[in-house]
């Protein structure tokens, strides 16, 4: 990820910078790419003034420069076999946070989500579902080897997880839509487990 501001210590920490760094760290968790920027020994070149800078400065759009693959003209087989599988989770994460790129990455993430039969039946038909999830605020941002923990967003506790049925939480209307608070079943301080 080529973002000169991410590791530049003389740039004041802002809410936006925290969100961009949390996003970059979470993307790195998914694809294993190294975060690099000016001031690092292996930094290859600055790209100041590229479209990422313009989009952020002029339009306020969260943006990153991603260098995917190994060559400028990537072999299609290598792209399909390695580059895409290595990066699809990171790109999906970005897409999920596109609506609120300066707030959602600073919060916790659902690490696992399991659905199972809860054994509820009526007239021989199973209709109950048990939802179990693990949430973490630190795993995705503090797991990069060689980088210090990012305590600005990666050290918050997770106190509540809610399930919404057929509605995005931003569009939820009390009385019209359904939501449930999941019950805490394992109070691990780093990665609590919830169930419904």
JSON list of C-alpha atoms in Angstrom, two decimals:
[
{"chain": "A", "resi": 1, "resn": "UNK", "atom": "CA", "xyz": [0.00, 0.00, 0.00]},
{"chain": "A", "resi": 2, "resn": "UNK", "atom": "CA", "xyz": [1.60, 3.21, -1.10]},
{"chain": "A", "resi": 3, "resn": "UNK", "atom": "CA", "xyz": [0.31, 5.94, 1.18]},
{"chain": "A", "resi": 4, "resn": "UNK", "atom": "CA", "xyz": [3.07, 8.34, 2.28]},
{"chain": "A", "resi": 5, "resn": "UNK", "atom": "CA", "xyz": [0.94, 9.74, 5.12]},
{"chain": "A", "resi": 6, "resn": "UNK", "atom": "CA", "xyz": [0.34, 6.41, 6.86]},
{"chain": "A", "resi": 7, "resn": "UNK", "atom": "CA", "xyz": [3.68, 6.14, 8.60]},
{"chain": "A", "resi": 8, "resn": "UNK", "atom": "CA", "xyz": [4.77, 9.78, 8.48]},
{"chain": "A", "resi": 9, "resn": "UNK", "atom": "CA", "xyz": [5.16, 10.68, 12.15]},
{"chain": "A", "resi": 10, "resn": "UNK", "atom": "CA", "xyz": [5.27, 14.46, 11.72]},
{"chain": "A", "resi": 11, "resn": "UNK", "atom": "CA", "xyz": [1.80, 14.59, 10.16]},
{"chain": "A", "resi": 12, "resn": "UNK", "atom": "CA", "xyz": [-0.77, 15.27, 12.91]},
{"chain": "A", "resi": 13, "resn": "UNK", "atom": "CA", "xyz": [-3.00, 12.34, 13.75]},
{"chain": "A", "resi": 14, "resn": "UNK", "atom": "CA", "xyz": [-6.50, 13.03, 12.59]},
{"chain": "A", "resi": 15, "resn": "UNK", "atom": "CA", "xyz": [-9.68, 11.06, 12.65]},
{"chain": "A", "resi": 16, "resn": "UNK", "atom": "CA", "xyz": [-9.29, 10.47, 8.91]},
{"chain": "A", "resi": 17, "resn": "UNK", "atom": "CA", "xyz": [-5.66, 9.37, 9.23]},
{"chain": "A", "resi": 18, "resn": "UNK", "atom": "CA", "xyz": [-6.62, 6.90, 11.95]},
{"chain": "A", "resi": 19, "resn": "UNK", "atom": "CA", "xyz": [-9.33, 5.45, 9.72]},
{"chain": "A", "resi": 20, "resn": "UNK", "atom": "CA", "xyz": [-7.02, 5.21, 6.71]},
{"chain": "A", "resi": 21, "resn": "UNK", "atom": "CA", "xyz": [-4.32, 3.49, 8.74]},
{"chain": "A", "resi": 22, "resn": "UNK", "atom": "CA", "xyz": [-6.84, 1.08, 10.29]},
{"chain": "A", "resi": 23, "resn": "UNK", "atom": "CA", "xyz": [-8.15, 0.31, 6.79]},
{"chain": "A", "resi": 24, "resn": "UNK", "atom": "CA", "xyz": [-4.65, -0.29, 5.41]},
{"chain": "A", "resi": 25, "resn": "UNK", "atom": "CA", "xyz": [-3.77, -2.56, 8.34]},
{"chain": "A", "resi": 26, "resn": "UNK", "atom": "CA", "xyz": [-6.98, -4.56, 7.92]},
{"chain": "A", "resi": 27, "resn": "UNK", "atom": "CA", "xyz": [-6.36, -4.94, 4.19]},
{"chain": "A", "resi": 28, "resn": "UNK", "atom": "CA", "xyz": [-2.83, -6.15, 4.99]},
{"chain": "A", "resi": 29, "resn": "UNK", "atom": "CA", "xyz": [-4.30, -8.72, 7.38]},
{"chain": "A", "resi": 30, "resn": "UNK", "atom": "CA", "xyz": [-6.33, -10.17, 4.52]},
{"chain": "A", "resi": 31, "resn": "UNK", "atom": "CA", "xyz": [-3.74, -10.16, 1.73]},
{"chain": "A", "resi": 32, "resn": "UNK", "atom": "CA", "xyz": [-0.42, -10.17, 3.59]},
{"chain": "A", "resi": 33, "resn": "UNK", "atom": "CA", "xyz": [0.90, -7.18, 1.67]},
{"chain": "A", "resi": 34, "resn": "UNK", "atom": "CA", "xyz": [3.45, -5.01, 3.44]},
{"chain": "A", "resi": 35, "resn": "UNK", "atom": "CA", "xyz": [2.53, -1.47, 4.41]},
{"chain": "A", "resi": 36, "resn": "UNK", "atom": "CA", "xyz": [5.18, 0.84, 3.04]},
{"chain": "A", "resi": 37, "resn": "UNK", "atom": "CA", "xyz": [5.60, 4.56, 2.82]},
{"chain": "A", "resi": 38, "resn": "UNK", "atom": "CA", "xyz": [8.23, 7.27, 2.86]},
{"chain": "A", "resi": 39, "resn": "UNK", "atom": "CA", "xyz": [10.79, 6.99, 5.65]},
{"chain": "A", "resi": 40, "resn": "UNK", "atom": "CA", "xyz": [11.06, 3.20, 5.50]},
{"chain": "A", "resi": 41, "resn": "UNK", "atom": "CA", "xyz": [14.36, 1.62, 4.38]},
{"chain": "A", "resi": 42, "resn": "UNK", "atom": "CA", "xyz": [12.79, -0.37, 1.55]},
{"chain": "A", "resi": 43, "resn": "UNK", "atom": "CA", "xyz": [10.55, 2.43, 0.24]},
{"chain": "A", "resi": 44, "resn": "UNK", "atom": "CA", "xyz": [10.99, 2.42, -3.53]},
{"chain": "A", "resi": 45, "resn": "UNK", "atom": "CA", "xyz": [9.53, 5.72, -4.72]},
{"chain": "A", "resi": 46, "resn": "UNK", "atom": "CA", "xyz": [7.15, 8.46, -3.73]},
{"chain": "A", "resi": 47, "resn": "UNK", "atom": "CA", "xyz": [3.93, 8.84, -5.68]},
{"chain": "A", "resi": 48, "resn": "UNK", "atom": "CA", "xyz": [2.77, 12.17, -4.34]},
{"chain": "A", "resi": 49, "resn": "UNK", "atom": "CA", "xyz": [0.15, 13.79, -6.52]},
{"chain": "A", "resi": 50, "resn": "UNK", "atom": "CA", "xyz": [-1.31, 10.56, -7.84]},
{"chain": "A", "resi": 51, "resn": "UNK", "atom": "CA", "xyz": [-5.05, 9.99, -8.08]},
{"chain": "A", "resi": 52, "resn": "UNK", "atom": "CA", "xyz": [-5.20, 8.80, -4.45]},
{"chain": "A", "resi": 53, "resn": "UNK", "atom": "CA", "xyz": [-3.83, 12.14, -3.21]},
{"chain": "A", "resi": 54, "resn": "UNK", "atom": "CA", "xyz": [-6.21, 14.10, -5.42]},
{"chain": "A", "resi": 55, "resn": "UNK", "atom": "CA", "xyz": [-9.28, 12.07, -4.48]},
{"chain": "A", "resi": 56, "resn": "UNK", "atom": "CA", "xyz": [-8.54, 12.48, -0.76]},
{"chain": "A", "resi": 57, "resn": "UNK", "atom": "CA", "xyz": [-7.47, 16.14, -0.84]},
{"chain": "A", "resi": 58, "resn": "UNK", "atom": "CA", "xyz": [-10.01, 17.50, -3.31]},
{"chain": "A", "resi": 59, "resn": "UNK", "atom": "CA", "xyz": [-13.00, 15.23, -2.76]},
{"chain": "A", "resi": 60, "resn": "UNK", "atom": "CA", "xyz": [-12.49, 13.75, 0.72]},
{"chain": "A", "resi": 61, "resn": "UNK", "atom": "CA", "xyz": [-12.64, 10.24, -0.69]},
{"chain": "A", "resi": 62, "resn": "UNK", "atom": "CA", "xyz": [-10.78, 7.52, 1.19]},
{"chain": "A", "resi": 63, "resn": "UNK", "atom": "CA", "xyz": [-8.33, 6.17, -1.36]},
{"chain": "A", "resi": 64, "resn": "UNK", "atom": "CA", "xyz": [-5.27, 3.94, -1.58]},
{"chain": "A", "resi": 65, "resn": "UNK", "atom": "CA", "xyz": [-2.69, 3.11, -4.17]},
{"chain": "A", "resi": 66, "resn": "UNK", "atom": "CA", "xyz": [-2.55, -0.68, -4.45]},
{"chain": "A", "resi": 67, "resn": "UNK", "atom": "CA", "xyz": [0.16, -2.35, -6.45]},
{"chain": "A", "resi": 68, "resn": "UNK", "atom": "CA", "xyz": [-1.22, -5.77, -7.26]},
{"chain": "A", "resi": 69, "resn": "UNK", "atom": "CA", "xyz": [0.76, -8.57, -8.78]},
{"chain": "A", "resi": 70, "resn": "UNK", "atom": "CA", "xyz": [4.36, -8.77, -9.88]},
{"chain": "A", "resi": 71, "resn": "UNK", "atom": "CA", "xyz": [4.51, -7.09, -13.31]},
{"chain": "A", "resi": 72, "resn": "UNK", "atom": "CA", "xyz": [3.04, -4.06, -15.02]},
{"chain": "A", "resi": 73, "resn": "UNK", "atom": "CA", "xyz": [1.61, -6.37, -17.69]},
{"chain": "A", "resi": 74, "resn": "UNK", "atom": "CA", "xyz": [0.52, -9.23, -15.46]},
{"chain": "A", "resi": 75, "resn": "UNK", "atom": "CA", "xyz": [0.22, -12.73, -16.88]},
{"chain": "A", "resi": 76, "resn": "UNK", "atom": "CA", "xyz": [-3.49, -13.61, -16.90]},
{"chain": "A", "resi": 77, "resn": "UNK", "atom": "CA", "xyz": [-2.93, -17.09, -15.47]},
{"chain": "A", "resi": 78, "resn": "UNK", "atom": "CA", "xyz": [-0.88, -15.69, -12.58]},
{"chain": "A", "resi": 79, "resn": "UNK", "atom": "CA", "xyz": [-3.52, -13.03, -11.95]},
{"chain": "A", "resi": 80, "resn": "UNK", "atom": "CA", "xyz": [-6.34, -15.56, -11.80]},
{"chain": "A", "resi": 81, "resn": "UNK", "atom": "CA", "xyz": [-4.36, -18.16, -9.85]},
{"chain": "A", "resi": 82, "resn": "UNK", "atom": "CA", "xyz": [-2.56, -15.93, -7.30]},
{"chain": "A", "resi": 83, "resn": "UNK", "atom": "CA", "xyz": [-3.19, -12.17, -7.44]},
{"chain": "A", "resi": 84, "resn": "UNK", "atom": "CA", "xyz": [-6.99, -12.27, -7.35]},
{"chain": "A", "resi": 85, "resn": "UNK", "atom": "CA", "xyz": [-7.29, -14.95, -4.63]},
{"chain": "A", "resi": 86, "resn": "UNK", "atom": "CA", "xyz": [-4.68, -13.12, -2.51]},
{"chain": "A", "resi": 87, "resn": "UNK", "atom": "CA", "xyz": [-6.58, -9.83, -2.75]},
{"chain": "A", "resi": 88, "resn": "UNK", "atom": "CA", "xyz": [-10.29, -10.58, -3.05]},
{"chain": "A", "resi": 89, "resn": "UNK", "atom": "CA", "xyz": [-10.85, -10.55, 0.73]},
{"chain": "A", "resi": 90, "resn": "UNK", "atom": "CA", "xyz": [-9.07, -7.20, 1.12]},
{"chain": "A", "resi": 91, "resn": "UNK", "atom": "CA", "xyz": [-11.03, -5.68, -1.75]},
{"chain": "A", "resi": 92, "resn": "UNK", "atom": "CA", "xyz": [-14.29, -7.08, -0.36]},
{"chain": "A", "resi": 93, "resn": "UNK", "atom": "CA", "xyz": [-13.45, -5.51, 3.00]},
{"chain": "A", "resi": 94, "resn": "UNK", "atom": "CA", "xyz": [-13.00, -2.14, 1.26]},
{"chain": "A", "resi": 95, "resn": "UNK", "atom": "CA", "xyz": [-16.31, -2.50, -0.56]},
{"chain": "A", "resi": 96, "resn": "UNK", "atom": "CA", "xyz": [-18.13, -3.32, 2.71]},
{"chain": "A", "resi": 97, "resn": "UNK", "atom": "CA", "xyz": [-16.81, -0.12, 4.29]},
{"chain": "A", "resi": 98, "resn": "UNK", "atom": "CA", "xyz": [-17.30, 2.17, 1.30]},
{"chain": "A", "resi": 99, "resn": "UNK", "atom": "CA", "xyz": [-20.37, 3.88, 2.73]},
{"chain": "A", "resi": 100, "resn": "UNK", "atom": "CA", "xyz": [-18.53, 5.04, 5.88]},
{"chain": "A", "resi": 101, "resn": "UNK", "atom": "CA", "xyz": [-14.80, 4.73, 5.18]},
{"chain": "A", "resi": 102, "resn": "UNK", "atom": "CA", "xyz": [-13.75, 7.10, 7.96]},
{"chain": "A", "resi": 103, "resn": "UNK", "atom": "CA", "xyz": [-15.71, 5.44, 10.77]},
{"chain": "A", "resi": 104, "resn": "UNK", "atom": "CA", "xyz": [-16.36, 1.72, 10.13]},
{"chain": "A", "resi": 105, "resn": "UNK", "atom": "CA", "xyz": [-12.68, 0.67, 9.87]},
{"chain": "A", "resi": 106, "resn": "UNK", "atom": "CA", "xyz": [-12.02, 2.17, 13.31]},
{"chain": "A", "resi": 107, "resn": "UNK", "atom": "CA", "xyz": [-14.51, -0.16, 14.94]},
{"chain": "A", "resi": 108, "resn": "UNK", "atom": "CA", "xyz": [-14.56, -3.88, 15.70]},
{"chain": "A", "resi": 109, "resn": "UNK", "atom": "CA", "xyz": [-14.92, -6.59, 13.09]},
{"chain": "A", "resi": 110, "resn": "UNK", "atom": "CA", "xyz": [-16.78, -9.87, 13.06]},
{"chain": "A", "resi": 111, "resn": "UNK", "atom": "CA", "xyz": [-14.02, -12.48, 12.92]},
{"chain": "A", "resi": 112, "resn": "UNK", "atom": "CA", "xyz": [-16.26, -15.52, 12.56]},
{"chain": "A", "resi": 113, "resn": "UNK", "atom": "CA", "xyz": [-19.95, -16.11, 12.02]},
{"chain": "A", "resi": 114, "resn": "UNK", "atom": "CA", "xyz": [-21.49, -19.55, 12.42]},
{"chain": "A", "resi": 115, "resn": "UNK", "atom": "CA", "xyz": [-25.08, -20.62, 11.79]},
{"chain": "A", "resi": 116, "resn": "UNK", "atom": "CA", "xyz": [-26.39, -23.90, 13.14]},
{"chain": "A", "resi": 117, "resn": "UNK", "atom": "CA", "xyz": [-29.62, -25.74, 13.88]},
{"chain": "A", "resi": 118, "resn": "UNK", "atom": "CA", "xyz": [-30.71, -24.90, 17.42]},
{"chain": "A", "resi": 119, "resn": "UNK", "atom": "CA", "xyz": [-32.89, -28.01, 17.59]},
{"chain": "A", "resi": 120, "resn": "UNK", "atom": "CA", "xyz": [-36.20, -26.11, 17.51]},
{"chain": "A", "resi": 121, "resn": "UNK", "atom": "CA", "xyz": [-38.84, -27.96, 15.50]},
{"chain": "A", "resi": 122, "resn": "UNK", "atom": "CA", "xyz": [-42.57, -27.74, 15.00]},
{"chain": "A", "resi": 123, "resn": "UNK", "atom": "CA", "xyz": [-44.53, -30.56, 13.39]},
{"chain": "A", "resi": 124, "resn": "UNK", "atom": "CA", "xyz": [-41.23, -32.18, 12.42]},
{"chain": "A", "resi": 125, "resn": "UNK", "atom": "CA", "xyz": [-39.92, -29.08, 10.63]},
{"chain": "A", "resi": 126, "resn": "UNK", "atom": "CA", "xyz": [-36.71, -27.44, 11.84]},
{"chain": "A", "resi": 127, "resn": "UNK", "atom": "CA", "xyz": [-37.05, -23.67, 12.00]},
{"chain": "A", "resi": 128, "resn": "UNK", "atom": "CA", "xyz": [-34.69, -22.43, 14.70]},
{"chain": "A", "resi": 129, "resn": "UNK", "atom": "CA", "xyz": [-31.24, -21.06, 13.92]},
{"chain": "A", "resi": 130, "resn": "UNK", "atom": "CA", "xyz": [-28.44, -20.43, 16.36]},
{"chain": "A", "resi": 131, "resn": "UNK", "atom": "CA", "xyz": [-26.06, -17.60, 15.40]},
{"chain": "A", "resi": 132, "resn": "UNK", "atom": "CA", "xyz": [-22.62, -17.56, 17.03]},
{"chain": "A", "resi": 133, "resn": "UNK", "atom": "CA", "xyz": [-20.01, -14.90, 16.35]},
{"chain": "A", "resi": 134, "resn": "UNK", "atom": "CA", "xyz": [-16.61, -13.75, 17.53]},
{"chain": "A", "resi": 135, "resn": "UNK", "atom": "CA", "xyz": [-15.87, -10.02, 17.40]},
{"chain": "A", "resi": 136, "resn": "UNK", "atom": "CA", "xyz": [-12.50, -8.32, 17.69]},
{"chain": "A", "resi": 137, "resn": "UNK", "atom": "CA", "xyz": [-11.25, -4.77, 17.61]},
{"chain": "A", "resi": 138, "resn": "UNK", "atom": "CA", "xyz": [-7.59, -5.73, 17.57]},
{"chain": "A", "resi": 139, "resn": "UNK", "atom": "CA", "xyz": [-6.96, -8.85, 15.47]},
{"chain": "A", "resi": 140, "resn": "UNK", "atom": "CA", "xyz": [-7.12, -7.23, 12.05]},
{"chain": "A", "resi": 141, "resn": "UNK", "atom": "CA", "xyz": [-5.16, -4.07, 12.92]},
{"chain": "A", "resi": 142, "resn": "UNK", "atom": "CA", "xyz": [-2.56, -5.42, 15.36]},
{"chain": "A", "resi": 143, "resn": "UNK", "atom": "CA", "xyz": [-1.41, -8.56, 13.60]},
{"chain": "A", "resi": 144, "resn": "UNK", "atom": "CA", "xyz": [1.21, -7.11, 11.25]},
{"chain": "A", "resi": 145, "resn": "UNK", "atom": "CA", "xyz": [4.66, -8.49, 11.97]},
{"chain": "A", "resi": 146, "resn": "UNK", "atom": "CA", "xyz": [7.24, -5.77, 12.53]},
{"chain": "A", "resi": 147, "resn": "UNK", "atom": "CA", "xyz": [4.72, -3.02, 13.21]},
{"chain": "A", "resi": 148, "resn": "UNK", "atom": "CA", "xyz": [3.69, -1.73, 16.63]},
{"chain": "A", "resi": 149, "resn": "UNK", "atom": "CA", "xyz": [0.11, -2.25, 17.79]},
{"chain": "A", "resi": 150, "resn": "UNK", "atom": "CA", "xyz": [-2.25, 0.45, 16.60]},
{"chain": "A", "resi": 151, "resn": "UNK", "atom": "CA", "xyz": [-3.77, 1.41, 19.94]},
{"chain": "A", "resi": 152, "resn": "UNK", "atom": "CA", "xyz": [-5.72, 4.34, 18.52]},
{"chain": "A", "resi": 153, "resn": "UNK", "atom": "CA", "xyz": [-8.35, 2.03, 17.10]},
{"chain": "A", "resi": 154, "resn": "UNK", "atom": "CA", "xyz": [-7.17, -1.48, 17.94]},
{"chain": "A", "resi": 155, "resn": "UNK", "atom": "CA", "xyz": [-7.65, -1.55, 21.69]},
{"chain": "A", "resi": 156, "resn": "UNK", "atom": "CA", "xyz": [-11.34, -0.87, 22.19]},
{"chain": "A", "resi": 157, "resn": "UNK", "atom": "CA", "xyz": [-13.48, -3.50, 23.85]},
{"chain": "A", "resi": 158, "resn": "UNK", "atom": "CA", "xyz": [-16.51, -5.04, 22.18]},
{"chain": "A", "resi": 159, "resn": "UNK", "atom": "CA", "xyz": [-19.54, -4.77, 24.44]},
{"chain": "A", "resi": 160, "resn": "UNK", "atom": "CA", "xyz": [-22.46, -5.49, 22.10]},
{"chain": "A", "resi": 161, "resn": "UNK", "atom": "CA", "xyz": [-23.22, -7.24, 18.82]},
{"chain": "A", "resi": 162, "resn": "UNK", "atom": "CA", "xyz": [-26.62, -6.88, 17.12]},
{"chain": "A", "resi": 163, "resn": "UNK", "atom": "CA", "xyz": [-28.24, -8.94, 14.37]},
{"chain": "A", "resi": 164, "resn": "UNK", "atom": "CA", "xyz": [-30.48, -7.18, 11.84]},
{"chain": "A", "resi": 165, "resn": "UNK", "atom": "CA", "xyz": [-32.95, -9.07, 9.65]},
{"chain": "A", "resi": 166, "resn": "UNK", "atom": "CA", "xyz": [-33.36, -7.92, 6.04]},
{"chain": "A", "resi": 167, "resn": "UNK", "atom": "CA", "xyz": [-32.18, -4.38, 6.76]},
{"chain": "A", "resi": 168, "resn": "UNK", "atom": "CA", "xyz": [-28.84, -2.60, 6.93]},
{"chain": "A", "resi": 169, "resn": "UNK", "atom": "CA", "xyz": [-28.22, -1.08, 10.40]},
{"chain": "A", "resi": 170, "resn": "UNK", "atom": "CA", "xyz": [-28.10, 2.43, 8.85]},
{"chain": "A", "resi": 171, "resn": "UNK", "atom": "CA", "xyz": [-31.59, 1.93, 7.42]},
{"chain": "A", "resi": 172, "resn": "UNK", "atom": "CA", "xyz": [-33.10, 0.35, 10.55]},
{"chain": "A", "resi": 173, "resn": "UNK", "atom": "CA", "xyz": [-36.43, 1.85, 11.66]},
{"chain": "A", "resi": 174, "resn": "UNK", "atom": "CA", "xyz": [-37.65, 1.05, 15.16]},
{"chain": "A", "resi": 175, "resn": "UNK", "atom": "CA", "xyz": [-41.04, -0.67, 14.94]},
{"chain": "A", "resi": 176, "resn": "UNK", "atom": "CA", "xyz": [-40.68, -1.51, 11.22]},
{"chain": "A", "resi": 177, "resn": "UNK", "atom": "CA", "xyz": [-37.59, -3.71, 11.20]},
{"chain": "A", "resi": 178, "resn": "UNK", "atom": "CA", "xyz": [-36.27, -6.57, 13.34]},
{"chain": "A", "resi": 179, "resn": "UNK", "atom": "CA", "xyz": [-33.08, -6.59, 15.38]},
{"chain": "A", "resi": 180, "resn": "UNK", "atom": "CA", "xyz": [-31.77, -8.68, 18.26]},
{"chain": "A", "resi": 181, "resn": "UNK", "atom": "CA", "xyz": [-28.94, -8.12, 20.69]},
{"chain": "A", "resi": 182, "resn": "UNK", "atom": "CA", "xyz": [-26.67, -11.15, 20.86]},
{"chain": "A", "resi": 183, "resn": "UNK", "atom": "CA", "xyz": [-25.83, -12.55, 24.29]},
{"chain": "A", "resi": 184, "resn": "UNK", "atom": "CA", "xyz": [-22.24, -12.60, 25.49]},
{"chain": "A", "resi": 185, "resn": "UNK", "atom": "CA", "xyz": [-21.20, -16.25, 26.06]},
{"chain": "A", "resi": 186, "resn": "UNK", "atom": "CA", "xyz": [-17.39, -15.91, 26.36]},
{"chain": "A", "resi": 187, "resn": "UNK", "atom": "CA", "xyz": [-16.00, -12.68, 27.76]},
{"chain": "A", "resi": 188, "resn": "UNK", "atom": "CA", "xyz": [-12.51, -12.97, 26.26]},
{"chain": "A", "resi": 189, "resn": "UNK", "atom": "CA", "xyz": [-11.11, -9.44, 26.56]},
{"chain": "A", "resi": 190, "resn": "UNK", "atom": "CA", "xyz": [-9.57, -9.55, 23.06]},
{"chain": "A", "resi": 191, "resn": "UNK", "atom": "CA", "xyz": [-12.20, -11.53, 21.15]},
{"chain": "A", "resi": 192, "resn": "UNK", "atom": "CA", "xyz": [-15.52, -11.95, 22.96]},
{"chain": "A", "resi": 193, "resn": "UNK", "atom": "CA", "xyz": [-17.98, -14.55, 21.68]},
{"chain": "A", "resi": 194, "resn": "UNK", "atom": "CA", "xyz": [-21.69, -13.84, 21.27]},
{"chain": "A", "resi": 195, "resn": "UNK", "atom": "CA", "xyz": [-24.72, -16.04, 20.56]},
{"chain": "A", "resi": 196, "resn": "UNK", "atom": "CA", "xyz": [-28.34, -15.61, 19.59]}
]
